[in-house]
Coordinates of N, CA and C in Angstrom, one line a residue:
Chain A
X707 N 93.2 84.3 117.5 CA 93.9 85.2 116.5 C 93.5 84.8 115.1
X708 N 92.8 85.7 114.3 CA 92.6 85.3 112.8 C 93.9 85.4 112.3
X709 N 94.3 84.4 111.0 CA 95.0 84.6 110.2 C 94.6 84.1 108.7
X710 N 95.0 84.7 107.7 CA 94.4 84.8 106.4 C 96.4 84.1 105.7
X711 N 95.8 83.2 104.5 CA 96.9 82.6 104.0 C 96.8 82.3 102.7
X712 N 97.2 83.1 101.3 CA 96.9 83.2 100.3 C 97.5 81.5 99.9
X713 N 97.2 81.3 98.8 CA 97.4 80.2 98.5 C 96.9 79.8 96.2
X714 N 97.9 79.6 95.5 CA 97.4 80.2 94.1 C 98.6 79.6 93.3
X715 N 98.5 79.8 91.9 CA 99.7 79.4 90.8 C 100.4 80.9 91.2
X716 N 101.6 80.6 91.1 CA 102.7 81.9 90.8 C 103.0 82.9 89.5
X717 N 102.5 82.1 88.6 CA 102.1 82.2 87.2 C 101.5 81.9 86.8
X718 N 100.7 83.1 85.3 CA 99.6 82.7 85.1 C 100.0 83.3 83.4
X719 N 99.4 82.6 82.5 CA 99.8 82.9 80.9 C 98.8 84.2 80.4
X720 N 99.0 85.2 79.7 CA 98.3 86.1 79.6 C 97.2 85.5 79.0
X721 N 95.8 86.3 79.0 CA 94.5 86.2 78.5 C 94.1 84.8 79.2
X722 N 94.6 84.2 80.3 CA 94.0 83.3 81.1 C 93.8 83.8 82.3
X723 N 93.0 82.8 83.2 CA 92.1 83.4 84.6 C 93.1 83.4 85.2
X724 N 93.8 84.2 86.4 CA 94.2 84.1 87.4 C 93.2 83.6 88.4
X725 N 93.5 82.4 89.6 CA 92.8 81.9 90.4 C 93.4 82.1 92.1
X726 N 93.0 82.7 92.8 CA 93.8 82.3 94.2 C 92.7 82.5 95.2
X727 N 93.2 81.6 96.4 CA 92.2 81.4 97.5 C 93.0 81.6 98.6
X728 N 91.9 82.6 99.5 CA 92.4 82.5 100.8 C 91.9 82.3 102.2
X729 N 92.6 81.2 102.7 CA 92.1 80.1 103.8 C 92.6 80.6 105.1
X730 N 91.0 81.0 106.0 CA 91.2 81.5 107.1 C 90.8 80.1 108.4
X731 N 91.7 81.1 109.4 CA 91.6 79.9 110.6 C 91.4 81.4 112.1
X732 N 90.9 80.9 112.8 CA 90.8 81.8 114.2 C 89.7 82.5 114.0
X733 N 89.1 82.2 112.8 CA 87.6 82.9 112.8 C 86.9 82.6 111.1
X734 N 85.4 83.1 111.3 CA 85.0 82.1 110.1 C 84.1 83.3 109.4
X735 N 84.5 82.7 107.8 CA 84.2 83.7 106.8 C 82.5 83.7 106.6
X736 N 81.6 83.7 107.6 CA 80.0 83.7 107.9 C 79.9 84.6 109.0
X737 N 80.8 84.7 109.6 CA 80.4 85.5 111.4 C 80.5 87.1 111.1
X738 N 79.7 87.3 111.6 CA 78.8 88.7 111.3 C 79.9 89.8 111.0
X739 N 79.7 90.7 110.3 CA 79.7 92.1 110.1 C 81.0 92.3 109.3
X740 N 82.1 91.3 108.8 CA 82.6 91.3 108.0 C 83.0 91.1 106.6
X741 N 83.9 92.5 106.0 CA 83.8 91.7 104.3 C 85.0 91.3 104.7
X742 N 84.9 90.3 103.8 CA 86.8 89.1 103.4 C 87.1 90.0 101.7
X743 N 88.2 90.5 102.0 CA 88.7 91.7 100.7 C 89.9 90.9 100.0
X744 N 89.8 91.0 99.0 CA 91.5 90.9 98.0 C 92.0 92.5 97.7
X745 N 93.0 92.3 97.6 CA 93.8 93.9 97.8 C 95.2 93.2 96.9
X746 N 95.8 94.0 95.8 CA 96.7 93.8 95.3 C 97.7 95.0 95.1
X747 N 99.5 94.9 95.0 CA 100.4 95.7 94.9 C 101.4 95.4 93.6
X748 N 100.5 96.3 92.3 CA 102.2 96.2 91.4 C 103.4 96.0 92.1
X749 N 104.1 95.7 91.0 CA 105.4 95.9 91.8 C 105.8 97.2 91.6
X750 N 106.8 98.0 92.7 CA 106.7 99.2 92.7 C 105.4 100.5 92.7
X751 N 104.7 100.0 93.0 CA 103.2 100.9 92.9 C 102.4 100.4 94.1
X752 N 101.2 101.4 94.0 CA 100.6 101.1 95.6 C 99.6 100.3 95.7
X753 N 98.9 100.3 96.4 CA 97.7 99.3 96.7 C 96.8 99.5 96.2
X754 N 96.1 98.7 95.6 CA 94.4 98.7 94.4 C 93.7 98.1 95.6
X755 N 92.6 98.0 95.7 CA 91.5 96.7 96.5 C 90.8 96.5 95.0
X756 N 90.6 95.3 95.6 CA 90.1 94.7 93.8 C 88.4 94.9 94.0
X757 N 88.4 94.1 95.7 CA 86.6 93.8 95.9 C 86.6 93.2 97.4
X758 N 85.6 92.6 97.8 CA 84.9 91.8 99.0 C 83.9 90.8 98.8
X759 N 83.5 90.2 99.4 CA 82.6 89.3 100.0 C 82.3 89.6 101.5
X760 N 81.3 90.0 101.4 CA 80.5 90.0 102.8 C 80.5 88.6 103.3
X761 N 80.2 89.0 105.0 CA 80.2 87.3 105.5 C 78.4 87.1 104.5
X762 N 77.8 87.9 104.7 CA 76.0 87.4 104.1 C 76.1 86.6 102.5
X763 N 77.7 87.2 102.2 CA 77.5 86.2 100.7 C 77.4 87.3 99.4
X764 N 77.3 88.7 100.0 CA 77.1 89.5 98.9 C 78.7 90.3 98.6
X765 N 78.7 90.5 96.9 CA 80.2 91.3 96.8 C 79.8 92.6 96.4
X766 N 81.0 93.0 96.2 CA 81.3 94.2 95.5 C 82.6 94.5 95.0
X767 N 83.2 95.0 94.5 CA 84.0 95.0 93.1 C 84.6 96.5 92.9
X768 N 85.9 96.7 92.8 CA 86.4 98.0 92.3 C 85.6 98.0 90.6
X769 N 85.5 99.4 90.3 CA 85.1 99.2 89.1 C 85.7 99.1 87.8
X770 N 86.7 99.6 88.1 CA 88.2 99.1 87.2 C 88.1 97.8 86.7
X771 N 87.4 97.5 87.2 CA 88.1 95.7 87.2 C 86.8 94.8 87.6
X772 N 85.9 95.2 87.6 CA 84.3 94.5 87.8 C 84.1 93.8 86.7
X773 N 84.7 94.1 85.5 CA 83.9 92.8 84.5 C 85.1 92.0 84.5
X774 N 86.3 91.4 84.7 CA 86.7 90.9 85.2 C 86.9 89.7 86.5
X775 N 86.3 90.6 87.4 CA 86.0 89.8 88.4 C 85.4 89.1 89.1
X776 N 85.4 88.0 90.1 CA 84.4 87.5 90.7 C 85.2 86.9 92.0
X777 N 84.2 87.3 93.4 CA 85.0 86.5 94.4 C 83.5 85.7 95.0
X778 N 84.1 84.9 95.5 CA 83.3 84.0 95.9 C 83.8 82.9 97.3
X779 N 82.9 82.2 98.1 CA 83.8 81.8 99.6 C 83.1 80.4 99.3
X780 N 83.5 79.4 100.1 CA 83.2 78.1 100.7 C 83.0 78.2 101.8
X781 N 82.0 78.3 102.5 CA 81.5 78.4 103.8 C 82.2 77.2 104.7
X782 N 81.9 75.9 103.7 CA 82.4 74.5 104.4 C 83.5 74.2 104.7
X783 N 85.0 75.1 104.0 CA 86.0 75.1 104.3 C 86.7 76.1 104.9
X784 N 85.6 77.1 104.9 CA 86.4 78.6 105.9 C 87.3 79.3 104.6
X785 N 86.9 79.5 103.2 CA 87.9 79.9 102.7 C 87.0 81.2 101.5
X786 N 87.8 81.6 101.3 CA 87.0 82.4 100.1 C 88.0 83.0 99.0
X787 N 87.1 83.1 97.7 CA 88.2 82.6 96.3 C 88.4 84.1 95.5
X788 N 89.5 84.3 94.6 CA 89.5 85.6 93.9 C 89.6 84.3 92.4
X789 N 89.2 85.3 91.5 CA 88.7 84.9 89.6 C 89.0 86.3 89.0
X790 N 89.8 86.5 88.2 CA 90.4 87.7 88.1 C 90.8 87.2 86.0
X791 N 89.8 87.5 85.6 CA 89.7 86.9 83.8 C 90.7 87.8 83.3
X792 N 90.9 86.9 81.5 CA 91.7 88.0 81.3 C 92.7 88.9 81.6
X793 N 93.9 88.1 81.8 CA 95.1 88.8 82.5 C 95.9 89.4 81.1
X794 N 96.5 89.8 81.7 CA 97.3 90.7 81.1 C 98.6 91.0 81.9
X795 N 99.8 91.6 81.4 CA 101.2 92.1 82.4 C 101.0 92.8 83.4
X796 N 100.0 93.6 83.1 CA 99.2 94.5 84.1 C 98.7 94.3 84.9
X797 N 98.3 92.9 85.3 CA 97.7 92.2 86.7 C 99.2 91.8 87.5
X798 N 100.2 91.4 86.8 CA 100.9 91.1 87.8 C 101.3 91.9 89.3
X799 N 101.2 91.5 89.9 CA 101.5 92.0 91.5 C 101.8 90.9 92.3
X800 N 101.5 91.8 93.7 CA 101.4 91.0 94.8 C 99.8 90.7 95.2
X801 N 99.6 89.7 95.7 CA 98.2 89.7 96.0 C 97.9 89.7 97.7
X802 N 97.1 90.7 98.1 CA 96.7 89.8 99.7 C 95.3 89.5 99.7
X803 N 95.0 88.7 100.5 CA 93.3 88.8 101.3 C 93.7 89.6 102.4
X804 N 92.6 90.2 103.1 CA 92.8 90.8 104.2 C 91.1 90.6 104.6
X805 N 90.9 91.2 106.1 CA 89.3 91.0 106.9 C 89.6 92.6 106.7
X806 N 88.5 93.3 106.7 CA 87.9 94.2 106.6 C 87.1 94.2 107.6
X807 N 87.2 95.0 109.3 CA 86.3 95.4 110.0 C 86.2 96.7 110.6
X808 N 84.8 97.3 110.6 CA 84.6 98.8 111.0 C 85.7 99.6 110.2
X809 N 85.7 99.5 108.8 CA 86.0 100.7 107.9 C 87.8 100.3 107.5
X810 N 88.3 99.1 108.6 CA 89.4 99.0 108.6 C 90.1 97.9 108.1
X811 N 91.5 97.5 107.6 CA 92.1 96.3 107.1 C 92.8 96.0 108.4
X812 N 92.0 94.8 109.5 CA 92.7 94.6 110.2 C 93.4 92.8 110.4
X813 N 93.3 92.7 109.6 CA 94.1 90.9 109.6 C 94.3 90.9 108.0
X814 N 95.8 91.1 107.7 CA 96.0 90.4 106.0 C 96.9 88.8 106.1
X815 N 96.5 88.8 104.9 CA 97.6 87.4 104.6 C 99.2 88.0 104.1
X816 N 99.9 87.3 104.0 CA 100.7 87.5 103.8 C 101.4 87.9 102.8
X817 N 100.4 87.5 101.2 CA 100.9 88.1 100.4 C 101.1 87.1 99.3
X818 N 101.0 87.0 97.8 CA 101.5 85.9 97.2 C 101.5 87.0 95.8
X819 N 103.0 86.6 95.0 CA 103.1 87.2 93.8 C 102.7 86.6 92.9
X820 N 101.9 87.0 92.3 CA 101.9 86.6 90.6 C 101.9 87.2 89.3
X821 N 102.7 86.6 88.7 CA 103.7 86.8 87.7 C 102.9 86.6 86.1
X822 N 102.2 87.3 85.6 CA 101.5 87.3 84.4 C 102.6 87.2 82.8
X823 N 102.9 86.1 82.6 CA 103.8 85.8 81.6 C 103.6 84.7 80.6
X824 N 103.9 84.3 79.0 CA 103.8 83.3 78.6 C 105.1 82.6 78.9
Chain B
X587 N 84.5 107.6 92.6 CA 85.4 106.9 93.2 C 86.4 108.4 93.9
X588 N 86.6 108.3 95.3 CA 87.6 108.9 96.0 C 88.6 109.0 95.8
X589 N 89.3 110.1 95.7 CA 90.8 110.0 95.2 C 91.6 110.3 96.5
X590 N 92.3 109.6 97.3 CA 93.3 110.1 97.9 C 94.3 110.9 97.5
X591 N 94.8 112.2 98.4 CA 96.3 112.5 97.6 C 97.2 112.4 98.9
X592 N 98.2 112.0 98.5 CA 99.4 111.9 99.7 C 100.5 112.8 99.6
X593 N 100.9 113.6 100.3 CA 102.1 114.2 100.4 C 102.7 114.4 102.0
X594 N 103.8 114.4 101.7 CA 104.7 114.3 100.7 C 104.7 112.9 100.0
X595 N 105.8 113.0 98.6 CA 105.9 111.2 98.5 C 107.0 110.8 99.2
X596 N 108.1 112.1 99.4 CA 109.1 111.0 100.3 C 109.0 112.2 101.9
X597 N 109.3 111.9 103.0 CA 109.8 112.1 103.7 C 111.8 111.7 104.0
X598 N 112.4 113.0 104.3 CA 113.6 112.3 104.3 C 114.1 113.2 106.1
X599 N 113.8 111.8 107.0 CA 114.0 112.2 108.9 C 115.1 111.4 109.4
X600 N 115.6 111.9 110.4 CA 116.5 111.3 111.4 C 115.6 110.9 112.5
X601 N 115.9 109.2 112.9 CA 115.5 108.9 114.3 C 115.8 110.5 115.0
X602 N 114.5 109.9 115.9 CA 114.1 111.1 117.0 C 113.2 112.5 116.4
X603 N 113.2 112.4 114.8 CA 112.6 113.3 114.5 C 110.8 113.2 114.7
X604 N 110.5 114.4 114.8 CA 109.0 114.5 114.3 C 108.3 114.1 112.6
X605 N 107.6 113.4 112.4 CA 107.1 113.1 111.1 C 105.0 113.5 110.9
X606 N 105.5 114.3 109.8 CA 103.8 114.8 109.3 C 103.9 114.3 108.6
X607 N 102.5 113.5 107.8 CA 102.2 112.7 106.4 C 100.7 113.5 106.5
X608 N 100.4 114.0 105.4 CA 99.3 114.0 105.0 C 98.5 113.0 104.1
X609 N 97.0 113.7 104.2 CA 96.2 113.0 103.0 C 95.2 113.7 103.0
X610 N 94.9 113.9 101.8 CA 93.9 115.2 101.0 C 92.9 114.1 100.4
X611 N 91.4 114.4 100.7 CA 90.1 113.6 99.7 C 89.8 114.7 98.6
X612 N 89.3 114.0 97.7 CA 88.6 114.7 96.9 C 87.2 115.2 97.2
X613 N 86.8 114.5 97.9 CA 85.4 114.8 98.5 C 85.1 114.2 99.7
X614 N 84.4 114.6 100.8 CA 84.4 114.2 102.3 C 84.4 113.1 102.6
X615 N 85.2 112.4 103.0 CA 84.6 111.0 103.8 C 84.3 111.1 105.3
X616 N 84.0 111.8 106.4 CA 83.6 112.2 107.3 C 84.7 111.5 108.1
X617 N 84.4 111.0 109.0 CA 85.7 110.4 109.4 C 86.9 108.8 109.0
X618 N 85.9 108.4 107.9 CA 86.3 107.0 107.7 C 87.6 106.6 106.8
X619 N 88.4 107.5 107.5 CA 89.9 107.3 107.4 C 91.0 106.4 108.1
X620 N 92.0 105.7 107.5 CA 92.5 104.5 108.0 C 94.1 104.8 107.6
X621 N 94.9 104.3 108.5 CA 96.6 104.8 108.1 C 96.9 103.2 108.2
X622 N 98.0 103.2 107.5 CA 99.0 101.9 107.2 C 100.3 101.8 107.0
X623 N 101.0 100.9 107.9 CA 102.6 100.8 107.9 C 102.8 100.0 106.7
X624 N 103.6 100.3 105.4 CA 103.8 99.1 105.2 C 105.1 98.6 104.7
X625 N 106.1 97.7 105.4 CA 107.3 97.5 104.9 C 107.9 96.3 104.1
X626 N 108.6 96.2 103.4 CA 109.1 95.3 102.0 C 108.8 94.0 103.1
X627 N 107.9 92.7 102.1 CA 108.2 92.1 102.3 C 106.9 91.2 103.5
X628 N 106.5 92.4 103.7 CA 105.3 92.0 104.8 C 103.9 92.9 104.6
X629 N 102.9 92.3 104.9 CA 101.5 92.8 104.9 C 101.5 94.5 105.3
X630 N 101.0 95.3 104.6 CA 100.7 96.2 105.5 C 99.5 95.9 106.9
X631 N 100.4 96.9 107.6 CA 99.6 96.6 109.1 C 98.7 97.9 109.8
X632 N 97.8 97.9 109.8 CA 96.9 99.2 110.4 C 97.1 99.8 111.8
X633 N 97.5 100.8 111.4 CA 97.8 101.7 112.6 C 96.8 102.9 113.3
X634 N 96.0 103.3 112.5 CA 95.0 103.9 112.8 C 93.7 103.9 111.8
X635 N 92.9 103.7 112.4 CA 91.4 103.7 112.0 C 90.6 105.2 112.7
X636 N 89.5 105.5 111.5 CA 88.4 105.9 112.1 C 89.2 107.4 112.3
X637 N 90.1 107.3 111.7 CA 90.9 109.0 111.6 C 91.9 109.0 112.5
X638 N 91.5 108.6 113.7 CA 92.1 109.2 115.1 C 92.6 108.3 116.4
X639 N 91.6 107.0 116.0 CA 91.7 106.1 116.8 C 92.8 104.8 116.4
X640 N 94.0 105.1 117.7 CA 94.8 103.7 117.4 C 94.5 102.4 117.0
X641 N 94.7 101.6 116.6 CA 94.3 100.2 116.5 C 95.2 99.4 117.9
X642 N 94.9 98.3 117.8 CA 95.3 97.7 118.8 C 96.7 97.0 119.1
X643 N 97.5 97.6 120.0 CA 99.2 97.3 120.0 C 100.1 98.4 119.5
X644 N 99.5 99.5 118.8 CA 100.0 100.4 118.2 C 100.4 101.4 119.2
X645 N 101.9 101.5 118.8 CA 102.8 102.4 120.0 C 101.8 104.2 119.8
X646 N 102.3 104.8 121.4 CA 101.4 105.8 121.3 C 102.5 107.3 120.6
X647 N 103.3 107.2 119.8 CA 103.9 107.8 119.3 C 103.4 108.0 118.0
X648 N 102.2 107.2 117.6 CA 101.2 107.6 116.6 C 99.9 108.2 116.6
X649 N 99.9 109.0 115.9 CA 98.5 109.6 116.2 C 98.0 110.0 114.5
X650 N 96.4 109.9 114.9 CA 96.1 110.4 113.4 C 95.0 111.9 114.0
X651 N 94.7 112.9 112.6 CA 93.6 113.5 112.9 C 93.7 114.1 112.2
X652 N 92.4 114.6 112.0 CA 91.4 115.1 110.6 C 90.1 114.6 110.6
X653 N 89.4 115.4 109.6 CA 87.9 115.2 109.3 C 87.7 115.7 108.3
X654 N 86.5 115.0 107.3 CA 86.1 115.5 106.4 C 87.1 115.2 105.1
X655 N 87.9 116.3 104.5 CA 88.9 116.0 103.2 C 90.2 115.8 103.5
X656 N 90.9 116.6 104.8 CA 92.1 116.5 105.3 C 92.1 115.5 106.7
X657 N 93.1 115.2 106.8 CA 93.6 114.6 107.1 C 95.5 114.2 108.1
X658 N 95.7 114.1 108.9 CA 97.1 114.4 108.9 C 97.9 112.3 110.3
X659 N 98.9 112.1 110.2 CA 99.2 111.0 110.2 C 100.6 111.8 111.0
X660 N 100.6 111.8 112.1 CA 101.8 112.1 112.9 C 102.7 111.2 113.7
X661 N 103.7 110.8 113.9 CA 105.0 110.2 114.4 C 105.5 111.1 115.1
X662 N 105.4 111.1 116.2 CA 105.9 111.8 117.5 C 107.5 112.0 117.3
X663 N 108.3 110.5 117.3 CA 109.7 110.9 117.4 C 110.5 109.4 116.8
X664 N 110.3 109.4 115.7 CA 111.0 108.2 114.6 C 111.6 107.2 115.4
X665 N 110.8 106.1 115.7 CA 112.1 105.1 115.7 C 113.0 104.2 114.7
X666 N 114.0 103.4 114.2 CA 114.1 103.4 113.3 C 113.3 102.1 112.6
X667 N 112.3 101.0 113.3 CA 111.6 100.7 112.9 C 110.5 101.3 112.0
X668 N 110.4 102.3 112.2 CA 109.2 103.2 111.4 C 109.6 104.1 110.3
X669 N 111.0 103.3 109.6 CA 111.0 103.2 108.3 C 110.4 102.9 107.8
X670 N 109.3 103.6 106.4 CA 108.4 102.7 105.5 C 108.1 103.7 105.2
X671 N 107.0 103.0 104.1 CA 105.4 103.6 103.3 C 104.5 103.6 103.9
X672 N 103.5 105.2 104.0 CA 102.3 104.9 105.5 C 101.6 105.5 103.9
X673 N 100.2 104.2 103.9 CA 99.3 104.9 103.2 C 98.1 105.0 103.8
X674 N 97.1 106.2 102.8 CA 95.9 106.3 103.8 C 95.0 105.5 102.9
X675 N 93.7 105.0 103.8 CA 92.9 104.3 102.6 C 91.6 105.3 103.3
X676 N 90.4 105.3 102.2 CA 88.9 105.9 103.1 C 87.6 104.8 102.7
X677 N 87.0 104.5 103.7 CA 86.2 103.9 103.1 C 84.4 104.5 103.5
X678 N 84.2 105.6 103.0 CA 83.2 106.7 103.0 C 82.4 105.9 101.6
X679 N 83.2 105.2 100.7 CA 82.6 105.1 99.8 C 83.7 103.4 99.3
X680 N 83.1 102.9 98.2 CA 84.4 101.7 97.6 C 85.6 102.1 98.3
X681 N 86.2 101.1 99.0 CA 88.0 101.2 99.4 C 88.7 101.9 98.3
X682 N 89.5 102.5 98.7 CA 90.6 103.6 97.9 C 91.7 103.7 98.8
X683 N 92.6 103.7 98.2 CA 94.0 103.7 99.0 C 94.6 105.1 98.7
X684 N 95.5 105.9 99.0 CA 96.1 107.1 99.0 C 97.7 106.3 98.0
X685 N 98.4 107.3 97.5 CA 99.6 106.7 96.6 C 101.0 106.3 97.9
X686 N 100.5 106.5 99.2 CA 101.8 106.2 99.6 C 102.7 107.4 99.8
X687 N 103.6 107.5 100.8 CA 104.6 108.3 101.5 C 105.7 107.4 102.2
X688 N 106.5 107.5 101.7 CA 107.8 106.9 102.0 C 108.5 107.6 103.5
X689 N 109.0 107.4 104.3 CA 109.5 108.1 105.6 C 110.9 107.0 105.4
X690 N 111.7 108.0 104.7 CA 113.2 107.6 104.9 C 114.3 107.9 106.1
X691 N 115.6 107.2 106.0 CA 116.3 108.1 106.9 C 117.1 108.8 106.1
X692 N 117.8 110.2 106.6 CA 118.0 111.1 106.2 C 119.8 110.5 106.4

């Protein structure tokens, strides 16, 4: 059984990086044909996807939010990272990772809020 | 970038009822349509892929179907677990999520 488990500061001070990583177990962020996604939920509002990492190592990026961004994995730890520049109140949400297979979100993490405040 | 539209935004049903959710594209995604439960507090969980096709463990009092820009997300007979927000997402093109439909009880 994969499980995905966000892991990050709760807060973050405006016009600095938000950082969070999320560390999979029951399967590994290299085995074929999957992207590893970040997907985030204002509060009160619906779901954005931010971006992916392919297991091959390649991303892609909502475009909203591509100069912004960067995700990136650790092969050696089974984990892969969200970089999310320049925050603002407007990033605050909820954050998940989730696996992305055949078109679909089928394993998320759980979820971690962060709170964009000085 | 694909726009989902969702309607309604609220549903308001009694257990045992029948539930229709739509979702309208702006432009075709052929079948690469995906539905989601999602309730306070917990991950949304996928309930159908691929328009039509259950995912795995998912009760058969769900069904999806459509092709192309429509779309529809049916609930045979409410249980009261399936209280929530079902959104649609497409991935024809960059992931895009639909705004969400609330299925209350009445």
């Amino acid at each position: 059984q994969v499980q995905l488990q966000e892991s990050g500061p709760g807060l973050v001070k405006p016009s600095e990086t938000l950082s969070l990583t999320c560390i999979v177990s029951g399967g590994s962020v290299t085995s074929g044909a999957y992207y590893w996604s970040w997907i985030r939920q204002p509060p009160g509002k619906g779901l954005e996807w931010i971006g992916y990492i392919y297991y091959s190592g390649s991303t892609n990026y909502n475009p909203s939010l591509k100069s912004r961004v960067t995700i990136s994995a650790d092969t050696s730890k089974n984990q892969f990272s969200l970089k999310l520049s320049s925050v603002t109140a407007a990033d605050t949400a909820v954050y998940y990772c989730a696996r992305e297979s055949w078109r679909r979100l089928d394993y998320w993490g759980q979820g971690t809020l962060v709170t964009v405040s000085s | 970038e694909i726009v989902l539209t969702q309607s309604p935004a609220t549903l308001s049903l009694s257990p045992g009822e029948r539930a229709t959710l739509s979702c309208r594209a702006s432009q075709s995604v052929r079948s690469y349509l995906a539905w989601y439960q999602h309730k306070p507090g917990q991950p949304p969980r996928v309930l159908i892929y691929d328009a039509s096709t259950r995912a795995t463990g998912i009760p058969a009092r769900f069904s999806g179907s459509g092709s192309g820009t429509d779309f529809t997300l049916t609930i045979s007979s409410l249980e009261p677990e399936d209280f929530a927000v079902y959104y649609c997402q497409q991935r024809s093109d960059w992931l895009t999520f639909g705004g969400g439909t609330k299925v209350e009880i009445k």
